[in-house]
Coordinates of C-alpha atoms and ligand atoms in Angstrom, one line a residue:
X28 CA 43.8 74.2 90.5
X29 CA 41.8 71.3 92.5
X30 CA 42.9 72.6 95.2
X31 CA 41.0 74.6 97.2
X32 CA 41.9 78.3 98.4
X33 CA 40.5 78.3 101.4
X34 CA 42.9 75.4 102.3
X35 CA 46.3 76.8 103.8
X36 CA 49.6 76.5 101.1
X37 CA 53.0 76.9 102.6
X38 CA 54.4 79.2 99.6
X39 CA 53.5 83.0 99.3
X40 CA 53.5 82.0 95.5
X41 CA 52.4 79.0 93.7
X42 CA 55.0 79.4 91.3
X43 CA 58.1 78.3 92.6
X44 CA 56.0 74.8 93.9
X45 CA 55.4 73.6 91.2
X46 CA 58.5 74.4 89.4
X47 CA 60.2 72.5 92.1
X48 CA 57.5 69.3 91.6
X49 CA 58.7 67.7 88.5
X50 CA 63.0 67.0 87.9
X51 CA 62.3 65.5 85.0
X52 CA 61.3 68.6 83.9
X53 CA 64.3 69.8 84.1
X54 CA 66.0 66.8 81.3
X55 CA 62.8 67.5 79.0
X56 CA 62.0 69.4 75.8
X57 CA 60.8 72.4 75.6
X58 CA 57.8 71.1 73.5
X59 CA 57.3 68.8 76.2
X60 CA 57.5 70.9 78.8
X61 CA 54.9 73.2 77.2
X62 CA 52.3 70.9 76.6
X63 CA 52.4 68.8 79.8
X64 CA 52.6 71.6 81.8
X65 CA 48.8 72.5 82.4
X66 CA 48.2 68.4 83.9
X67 CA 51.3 69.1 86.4
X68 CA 49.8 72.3 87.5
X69 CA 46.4 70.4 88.5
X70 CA 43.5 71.3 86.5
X71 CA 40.2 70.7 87.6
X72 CA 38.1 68.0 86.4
X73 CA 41.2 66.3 84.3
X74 CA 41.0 69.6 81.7
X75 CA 44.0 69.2 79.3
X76 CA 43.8 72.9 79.6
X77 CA 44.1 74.5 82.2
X78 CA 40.7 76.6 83.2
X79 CA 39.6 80.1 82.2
X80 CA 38.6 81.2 85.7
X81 CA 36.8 84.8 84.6
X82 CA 36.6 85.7 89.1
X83 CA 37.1 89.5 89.8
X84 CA 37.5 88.5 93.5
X85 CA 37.7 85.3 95.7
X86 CA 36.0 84.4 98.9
X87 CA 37.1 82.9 101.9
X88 CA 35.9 80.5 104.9
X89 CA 38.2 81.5 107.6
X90 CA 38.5 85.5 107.6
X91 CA 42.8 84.9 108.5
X92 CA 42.9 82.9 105.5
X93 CA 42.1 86.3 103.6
X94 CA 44.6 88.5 105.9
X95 CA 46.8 86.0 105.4
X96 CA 46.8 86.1 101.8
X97 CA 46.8 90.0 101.9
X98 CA 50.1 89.7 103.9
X99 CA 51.6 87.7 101.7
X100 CA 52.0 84.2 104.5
X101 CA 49.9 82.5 101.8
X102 CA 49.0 81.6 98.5
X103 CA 46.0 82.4 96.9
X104 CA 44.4 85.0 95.3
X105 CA 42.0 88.1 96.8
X106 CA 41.6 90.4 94.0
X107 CA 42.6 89.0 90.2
X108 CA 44.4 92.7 89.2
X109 CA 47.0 91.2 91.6
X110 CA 47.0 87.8 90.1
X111 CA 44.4 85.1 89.8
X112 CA 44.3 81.4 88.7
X113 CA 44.8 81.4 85.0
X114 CA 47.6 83.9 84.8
X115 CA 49.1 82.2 87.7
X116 CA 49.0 79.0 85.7
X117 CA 50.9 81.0 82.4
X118 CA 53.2 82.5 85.2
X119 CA 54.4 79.1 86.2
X120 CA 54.2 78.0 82.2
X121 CA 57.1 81.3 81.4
X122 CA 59.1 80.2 84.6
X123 CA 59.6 76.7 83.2
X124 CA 60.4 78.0 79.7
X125 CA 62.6 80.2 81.0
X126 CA 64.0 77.8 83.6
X127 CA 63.2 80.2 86.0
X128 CA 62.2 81.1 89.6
X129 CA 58.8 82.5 89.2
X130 CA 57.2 84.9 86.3
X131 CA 54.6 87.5 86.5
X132 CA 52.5 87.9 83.7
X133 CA 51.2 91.5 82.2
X134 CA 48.4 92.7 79.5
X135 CA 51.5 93.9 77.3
X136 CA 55.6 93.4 77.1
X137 CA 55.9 96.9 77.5
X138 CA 54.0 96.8 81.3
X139 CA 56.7 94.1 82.6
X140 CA 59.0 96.5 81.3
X141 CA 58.0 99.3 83.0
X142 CA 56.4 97.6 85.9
X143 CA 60.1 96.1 86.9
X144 CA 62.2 99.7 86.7
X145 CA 58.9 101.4 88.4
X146 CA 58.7 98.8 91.2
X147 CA 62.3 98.2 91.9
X148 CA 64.0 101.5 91.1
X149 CA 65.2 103.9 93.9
X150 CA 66.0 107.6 93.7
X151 CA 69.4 108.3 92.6
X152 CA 69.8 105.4 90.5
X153 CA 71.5 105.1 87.6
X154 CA 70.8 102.4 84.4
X155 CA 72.8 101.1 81.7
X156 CA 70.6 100.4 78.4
X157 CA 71.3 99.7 75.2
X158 CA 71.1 101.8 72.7
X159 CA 69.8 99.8 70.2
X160 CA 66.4 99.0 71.9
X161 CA 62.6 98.8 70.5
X162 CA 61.3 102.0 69.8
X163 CA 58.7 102.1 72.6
X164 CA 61.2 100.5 75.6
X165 CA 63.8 103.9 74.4
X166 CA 60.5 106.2 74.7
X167 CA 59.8 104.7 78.1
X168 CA 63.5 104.7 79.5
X169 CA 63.3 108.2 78.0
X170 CA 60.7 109.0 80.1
X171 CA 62.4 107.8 83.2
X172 CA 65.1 110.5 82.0
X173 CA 62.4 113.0 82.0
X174 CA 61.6 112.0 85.9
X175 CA 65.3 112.4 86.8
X176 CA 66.7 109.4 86.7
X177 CA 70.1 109.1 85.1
X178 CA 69.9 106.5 82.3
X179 CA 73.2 105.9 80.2
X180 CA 72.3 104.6 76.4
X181 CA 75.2 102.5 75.5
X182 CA 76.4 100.2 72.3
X183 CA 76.6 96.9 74.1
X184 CA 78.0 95.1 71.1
X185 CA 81.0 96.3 73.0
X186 CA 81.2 95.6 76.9
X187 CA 84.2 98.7 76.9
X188 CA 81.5 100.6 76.7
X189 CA 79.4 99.5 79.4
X190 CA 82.6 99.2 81.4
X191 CA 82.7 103.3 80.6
X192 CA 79.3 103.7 81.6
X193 CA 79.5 102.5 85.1
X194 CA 79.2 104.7 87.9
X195 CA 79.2 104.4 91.7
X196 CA 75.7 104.5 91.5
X197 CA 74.5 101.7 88.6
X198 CA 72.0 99.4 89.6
X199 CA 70.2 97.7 86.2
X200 CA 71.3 97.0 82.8
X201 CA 68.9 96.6 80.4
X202 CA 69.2 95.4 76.8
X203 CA 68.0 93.1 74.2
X204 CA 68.8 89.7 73.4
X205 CA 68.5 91.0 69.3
X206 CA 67.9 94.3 68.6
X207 CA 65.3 95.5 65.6
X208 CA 65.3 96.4 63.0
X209 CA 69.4 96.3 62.8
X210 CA 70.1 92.9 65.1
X211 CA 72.7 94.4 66.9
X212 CA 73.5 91.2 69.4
X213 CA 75.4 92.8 73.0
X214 CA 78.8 91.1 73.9
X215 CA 76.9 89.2 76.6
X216 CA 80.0 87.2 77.4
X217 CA 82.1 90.5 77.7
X218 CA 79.2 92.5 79.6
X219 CA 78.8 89.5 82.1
X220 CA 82.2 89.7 83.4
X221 CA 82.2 93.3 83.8
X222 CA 79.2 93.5 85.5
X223 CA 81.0 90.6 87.8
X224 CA 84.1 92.4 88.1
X225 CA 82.9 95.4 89.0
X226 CA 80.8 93.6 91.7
X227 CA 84.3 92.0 92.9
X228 CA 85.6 95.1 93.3
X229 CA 83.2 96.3 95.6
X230 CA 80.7 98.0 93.5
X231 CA 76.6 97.5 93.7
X232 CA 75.4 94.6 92.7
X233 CA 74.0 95.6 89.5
X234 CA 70.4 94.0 88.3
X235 CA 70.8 92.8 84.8
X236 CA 67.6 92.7 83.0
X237 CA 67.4 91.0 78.9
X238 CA 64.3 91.5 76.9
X239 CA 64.2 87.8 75.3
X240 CA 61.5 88.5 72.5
X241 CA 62.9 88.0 69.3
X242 CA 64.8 85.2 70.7
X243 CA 62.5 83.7 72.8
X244 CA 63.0 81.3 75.8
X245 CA 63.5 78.5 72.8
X246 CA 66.5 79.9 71.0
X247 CA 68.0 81.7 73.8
X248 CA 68.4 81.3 77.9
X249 CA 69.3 83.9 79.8
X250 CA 69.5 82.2 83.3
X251 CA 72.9 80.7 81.4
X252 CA 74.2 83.8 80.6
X253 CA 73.4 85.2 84.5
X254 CA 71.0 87.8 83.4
X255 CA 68.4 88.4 86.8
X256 CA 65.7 89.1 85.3
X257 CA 64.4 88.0 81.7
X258 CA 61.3 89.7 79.9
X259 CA 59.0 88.7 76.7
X260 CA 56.6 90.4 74.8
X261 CA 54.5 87.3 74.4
X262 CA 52.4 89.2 72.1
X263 CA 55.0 88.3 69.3
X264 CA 56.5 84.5 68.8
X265 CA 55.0 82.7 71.7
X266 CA 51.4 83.3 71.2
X267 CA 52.8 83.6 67.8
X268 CA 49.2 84.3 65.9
X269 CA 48.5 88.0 66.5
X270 CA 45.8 88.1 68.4
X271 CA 46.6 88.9 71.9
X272 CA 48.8 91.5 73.6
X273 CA 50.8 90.1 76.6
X274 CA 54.1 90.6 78.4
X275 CA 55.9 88.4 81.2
X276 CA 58.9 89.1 83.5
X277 CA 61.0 86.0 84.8
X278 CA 63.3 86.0 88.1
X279 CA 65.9 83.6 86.9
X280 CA 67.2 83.2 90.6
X281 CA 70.5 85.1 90.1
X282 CA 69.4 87.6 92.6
X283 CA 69.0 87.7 96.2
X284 CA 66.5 90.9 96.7
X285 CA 66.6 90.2 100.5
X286 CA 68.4 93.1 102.6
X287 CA 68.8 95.1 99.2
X288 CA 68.7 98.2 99.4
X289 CA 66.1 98.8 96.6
X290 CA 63.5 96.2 98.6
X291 CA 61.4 98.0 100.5
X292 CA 60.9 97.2 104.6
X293 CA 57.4 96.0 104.1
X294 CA 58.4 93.8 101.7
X295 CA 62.0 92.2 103.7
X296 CA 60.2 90.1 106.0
X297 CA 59.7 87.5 103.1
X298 CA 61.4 84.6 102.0
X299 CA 64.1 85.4 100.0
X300 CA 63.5 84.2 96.7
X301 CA 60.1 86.0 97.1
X302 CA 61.1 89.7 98.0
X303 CA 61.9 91.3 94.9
X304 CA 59.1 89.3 93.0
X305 CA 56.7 90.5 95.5
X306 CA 57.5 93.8 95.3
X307 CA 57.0 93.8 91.3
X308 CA 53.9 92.2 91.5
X309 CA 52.3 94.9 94.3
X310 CA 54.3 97.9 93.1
X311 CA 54.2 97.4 89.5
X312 CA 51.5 95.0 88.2
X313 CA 48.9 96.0 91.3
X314 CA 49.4 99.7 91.5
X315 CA 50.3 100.3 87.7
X316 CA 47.2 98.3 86.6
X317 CA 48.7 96.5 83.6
X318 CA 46.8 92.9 84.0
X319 CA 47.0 90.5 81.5
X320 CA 42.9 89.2 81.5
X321 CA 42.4 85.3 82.1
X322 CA 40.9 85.0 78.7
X323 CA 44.3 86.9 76.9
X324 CA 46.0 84.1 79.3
X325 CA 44.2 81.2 77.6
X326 CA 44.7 82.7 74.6
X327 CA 48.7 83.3 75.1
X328 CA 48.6 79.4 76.5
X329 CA 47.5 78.0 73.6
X330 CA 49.6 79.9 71.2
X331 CA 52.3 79.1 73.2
X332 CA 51.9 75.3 72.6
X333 CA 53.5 75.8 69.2
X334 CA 55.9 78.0 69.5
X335 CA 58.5 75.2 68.9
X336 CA 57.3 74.1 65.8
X337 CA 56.3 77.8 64.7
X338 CA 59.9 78.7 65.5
X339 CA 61.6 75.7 62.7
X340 CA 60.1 77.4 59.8
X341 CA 60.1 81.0 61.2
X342 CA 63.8 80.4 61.0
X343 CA 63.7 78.3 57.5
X344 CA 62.1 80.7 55.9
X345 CA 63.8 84.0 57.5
X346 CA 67.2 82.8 56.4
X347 CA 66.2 82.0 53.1
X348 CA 64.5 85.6 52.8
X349 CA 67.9 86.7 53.8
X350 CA 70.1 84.5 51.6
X351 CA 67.9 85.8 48.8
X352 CA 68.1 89.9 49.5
X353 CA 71.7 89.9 50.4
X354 CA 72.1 88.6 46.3
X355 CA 69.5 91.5 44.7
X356 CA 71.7 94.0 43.6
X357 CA 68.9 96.4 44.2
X358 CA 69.5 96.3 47.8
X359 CA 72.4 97.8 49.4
X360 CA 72.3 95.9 53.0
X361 CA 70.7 93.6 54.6
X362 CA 70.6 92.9 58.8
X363 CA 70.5 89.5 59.5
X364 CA 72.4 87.5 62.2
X365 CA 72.1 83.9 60.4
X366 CA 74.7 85.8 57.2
X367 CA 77.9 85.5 57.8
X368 CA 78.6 88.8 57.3
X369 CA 76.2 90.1 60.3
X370 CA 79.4 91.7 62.6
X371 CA 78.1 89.3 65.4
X372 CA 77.1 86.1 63.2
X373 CA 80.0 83.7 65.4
X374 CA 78.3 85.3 69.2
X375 CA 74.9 84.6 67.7
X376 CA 75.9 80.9 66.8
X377 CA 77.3 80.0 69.7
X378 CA 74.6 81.6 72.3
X379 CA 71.5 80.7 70.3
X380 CA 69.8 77.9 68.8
X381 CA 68.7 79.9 65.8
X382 CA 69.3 83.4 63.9
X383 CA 65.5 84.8 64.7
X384 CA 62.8 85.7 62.2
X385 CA 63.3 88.8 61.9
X386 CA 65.7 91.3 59.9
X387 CA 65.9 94.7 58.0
X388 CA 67.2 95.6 54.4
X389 CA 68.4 99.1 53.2
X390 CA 67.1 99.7 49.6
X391 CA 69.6 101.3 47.3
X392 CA 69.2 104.9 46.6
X393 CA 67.8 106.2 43.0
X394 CA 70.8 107.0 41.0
X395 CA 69.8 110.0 40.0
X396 CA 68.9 111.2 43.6
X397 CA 72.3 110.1 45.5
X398 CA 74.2 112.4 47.8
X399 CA 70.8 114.3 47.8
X400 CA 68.0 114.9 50.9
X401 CA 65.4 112.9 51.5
X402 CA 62.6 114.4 53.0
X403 CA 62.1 113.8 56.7
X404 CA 58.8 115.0 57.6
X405 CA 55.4 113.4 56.0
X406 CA 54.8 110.2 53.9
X407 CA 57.2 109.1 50.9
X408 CA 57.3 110.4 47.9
X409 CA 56.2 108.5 44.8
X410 CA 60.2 108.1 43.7
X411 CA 61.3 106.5 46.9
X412 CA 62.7 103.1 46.4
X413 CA 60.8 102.0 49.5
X414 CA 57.1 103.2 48.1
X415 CA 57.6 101.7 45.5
X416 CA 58.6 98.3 47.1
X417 CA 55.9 98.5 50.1
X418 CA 53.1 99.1 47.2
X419 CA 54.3 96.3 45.0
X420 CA 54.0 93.5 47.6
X421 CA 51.5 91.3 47.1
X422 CA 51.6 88.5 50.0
X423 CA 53.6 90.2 52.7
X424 CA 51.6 92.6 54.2
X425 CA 52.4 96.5 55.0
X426 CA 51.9 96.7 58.8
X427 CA 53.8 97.1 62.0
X428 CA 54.0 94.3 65.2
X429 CA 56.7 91.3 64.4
X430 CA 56.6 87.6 65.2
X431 CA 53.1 87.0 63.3
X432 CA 52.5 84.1 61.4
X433 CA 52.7 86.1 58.8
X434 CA 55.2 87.6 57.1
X435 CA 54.9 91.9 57.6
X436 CA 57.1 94.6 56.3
X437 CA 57.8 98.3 57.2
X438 CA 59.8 101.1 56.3
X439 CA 60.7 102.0 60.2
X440 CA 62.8 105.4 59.7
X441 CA 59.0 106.9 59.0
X442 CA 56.7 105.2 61.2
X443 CA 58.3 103.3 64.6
X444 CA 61.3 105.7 64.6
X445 CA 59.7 108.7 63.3
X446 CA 59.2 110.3 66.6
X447 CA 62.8 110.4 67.7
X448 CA 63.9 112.7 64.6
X449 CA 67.1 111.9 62.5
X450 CA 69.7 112.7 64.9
X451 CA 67.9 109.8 67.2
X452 CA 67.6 107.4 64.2
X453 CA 71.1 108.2 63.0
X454 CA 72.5 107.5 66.6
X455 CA 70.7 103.9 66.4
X456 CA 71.4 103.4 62.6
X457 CA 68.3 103.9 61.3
X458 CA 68.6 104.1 57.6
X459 CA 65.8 106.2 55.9
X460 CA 65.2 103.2 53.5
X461 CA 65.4 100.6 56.2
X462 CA 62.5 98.0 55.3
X463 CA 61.9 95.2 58.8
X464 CA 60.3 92.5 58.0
X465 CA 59.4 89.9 60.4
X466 CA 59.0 86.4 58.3
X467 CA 56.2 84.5 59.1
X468 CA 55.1 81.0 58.2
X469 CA 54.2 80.8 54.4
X470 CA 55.3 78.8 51.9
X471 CA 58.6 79.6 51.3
X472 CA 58.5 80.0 47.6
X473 CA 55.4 82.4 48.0
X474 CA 57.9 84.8 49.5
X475 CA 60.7 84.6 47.9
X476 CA 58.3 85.3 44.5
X477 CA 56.7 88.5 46.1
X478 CA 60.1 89.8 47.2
X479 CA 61.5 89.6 43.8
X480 CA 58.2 91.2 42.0
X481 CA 58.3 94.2 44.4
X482 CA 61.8 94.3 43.8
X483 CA 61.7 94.3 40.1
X484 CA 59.1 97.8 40.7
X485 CA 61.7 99.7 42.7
X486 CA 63.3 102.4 40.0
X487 CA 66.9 102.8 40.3
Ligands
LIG514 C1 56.9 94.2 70.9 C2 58.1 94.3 71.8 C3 58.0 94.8 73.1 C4 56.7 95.3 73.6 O1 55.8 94.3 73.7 P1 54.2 94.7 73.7 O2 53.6 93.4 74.0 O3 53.9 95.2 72.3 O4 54.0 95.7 74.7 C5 59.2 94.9 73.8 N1 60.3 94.4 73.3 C6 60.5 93.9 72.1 C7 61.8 93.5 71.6 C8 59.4 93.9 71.3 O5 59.5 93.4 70.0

């Protein structure tokens, strides 16, 4: 920013200014918008990039100007756990991906996770999730059980059930854009209209809240679907190359926080469109700690400036990978929204501008052992079909994390749903030789040849 702090700004966030700068940002690509970004912002000294501005804390001429920014009458920054220049600059980067209001920007997905329901949850509230959700979001929502609050774990591929779920005391709903490993997709077209329905009625408004990851702001909006708030692990597709861990929330501008019940006093003296933000960024990002460094920032930034091409062959090669394992007789099922056979194939067509890069497989059982037990407690055993698959791969690598630009495969039911037990994985159709793999970049021939090698390994 050229602009100096010291100087007074009109907005308690630079977000939302510079969002509203550029029209023409609104009629332009996505690539575009990405890359051009950083020179719209202002960077200092005609940078292309936007600094990495390392400050811990930020001085001030006029003693009010620092009050000021404490009370939230001004931009700028006072202490960078809060926020500081270079996040701020990926802030306004998510909100114009997301077509947005304002972002805040974390150290991980899972901190604007639990940084919204910590900030902006109120005793005696109830939440509607999904109940096909990643492993660690389910451990954390179970954890809000564990604290008292009432949290309903629904299938929102049908909005019945969320209809069934609502009570006089609902205030979020929370699920993913596509689930993993299965990629359940919700009814988001059915769900929207209860949630509006049930607000016509007379019922509280209810905050709906979509994790956008596997998606990502490129395939998928959810400001068009009227979702309030979007998150992203950015750790996975948009900085794309797995080397920095990093989360953002979007307010898409659907809700008005101001005179809500859940928005503190302290924090209903603000603008409107600032409240609810406000209160995430002090009462979840400030006191829960979870902020993303400048240099994971620049890092994120720079990923981020290929997501669009990254994204083309991600889906190339994904739905080739899934063309190909639907055919292998050695493989019993295969999750993948781009088949036609995925139960949700037409919803994901028509909401999204691609299938994702990443789907799951069930391995045939051994003849020999059908009908019989497979153990549920320690590693596999050497006769499990997916041993013998993980071992054989050559190219693909064993290892968790998704949205790499490379491919990686895991058996889940043992490692990122081992914790929950079998009733848990049976409830969110976890098979025990469920294989994810996320599909990276490579050539697609390279794959296709490992996946059949490993393949011709597995003993039926
Ligand atoms: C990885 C992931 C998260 C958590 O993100 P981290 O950056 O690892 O904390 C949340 N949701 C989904 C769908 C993810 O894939």
């Amino acid at each position: 920013m050229t602009k100096s702090n010291n100087k007074k700004a009109k907005s308690t966030d630079p977000t939302p200014k510079v969002q509203a700068k550029s029209k023409a940002k609104q009629t332009r690509g996505v690539a575009t918008n990405i890359l051009h970004h950083d020179l719209e912002y202002g960077t200092a000294h005609g940078g292309i990039h936007f600094g990495i501005d390392p400050s811990v804390t930020f001085g001030y001429k006029d003693v009010n100007d620092l009050v000021a920014v404490f009370q939230n009458r001004q931009s700028g920054y006072a202490y960078s756990r809060n926020s500081s220049p270079t996040t701020g600059a990926l802030e306004s980067k998510v909100t114009v991906l997301e077509g947005g209001r304002s972002s805040l920007v974390y150290a991980t997905g899972l901190a604007a996770i639990s940084s919204l329901f910590i900030a902006l949850l109120k005793e005696g509230d109830h939440i509607i999730v999904s109940r096909y959700l990643f492993g660690n979001t389910y451990s954390f929502f179970n954890t809000l059980v564990r604290l008292g609050f009432d949290v309903s774990f629904v299938d929102t591929c049908n909005s019945k059930k969320v209809l069934e779920a609502l009570q006089p005391n609902t205030k979020f709903f929370f699920t993913e854009t596509i689930a993993n490993p299965g990629t359940q997709i919700p009814d988001l077209t059915g769900i929207a209209h209860v949630l509006a329905a049930h607000k016509k009625k007379g019922g509280r408004k209810i905050i709906s809240v979509i994790d956008n990851t596997i998606t990502t702001p490129y395939l998928f909006k959810p400001k068009k679907m009227g979702f309030a708030f979007s998150v992203n692990s950015l750790t996975k597709f948009i900085a794309g190359q797995g080397s920095v861990l990093a989360g953002s929330l979007t307010d898409l501008g659907e809700w008005k926080g101001l005179g809500d019940e859940n928005i503190l006093p302290s924090y209903q003296n603000l603008k409107p469109e600032d409240c609810q933000m406000v209160q995430v960024r002090k009462k979840g990002m400030r006191d829960l700690g979870a902020t993303l460094s400048p240099f994971g920032a620049h890092l994120v930034a720079l990923g981020m400036e290929t997501l669009t091409l990254r994204m083309d062959k991600h889906l190339e090669n994904a739905q080739a990978v899934a063309t190909y394992l639907e055919k292998h007789p050695k493989v019993a099922k295969v999750h993948y929204p781009g088949l036609k056979a995925h139960p949700q194939h037409a919803w994901a067509k028509k909401w999204f501008k691609g299938y994702g890069a990443i789907l799951s497989f069930v391995l045939q059982e051994p003849r020999r052992r059908k009908n019989s037990n497979i153990k549920n407690t320690g590693g596999f055993s050497k006769n499990d079909p997916a041993y013998q698959f993980m071992n054989a791969l050559k190219i693909i690598i064993r290892s968790s994390h998704l949205g790499d630009s490379r491919t990686l495969a895991i058996p889940v039911a043992k490692t990122i749903f081992n914790e929950m037990g079998p009733t848990g994985r049976a409830q969110m159709g976890i098979a025990e030789q469920q294989i994810r793999l996320s599909v990276g970049l490579e050539d697609q021939r390279d794959l296709l040849n490992d996946l059949e090698q490993a393949l011709a390994v597995v003993k039926l």
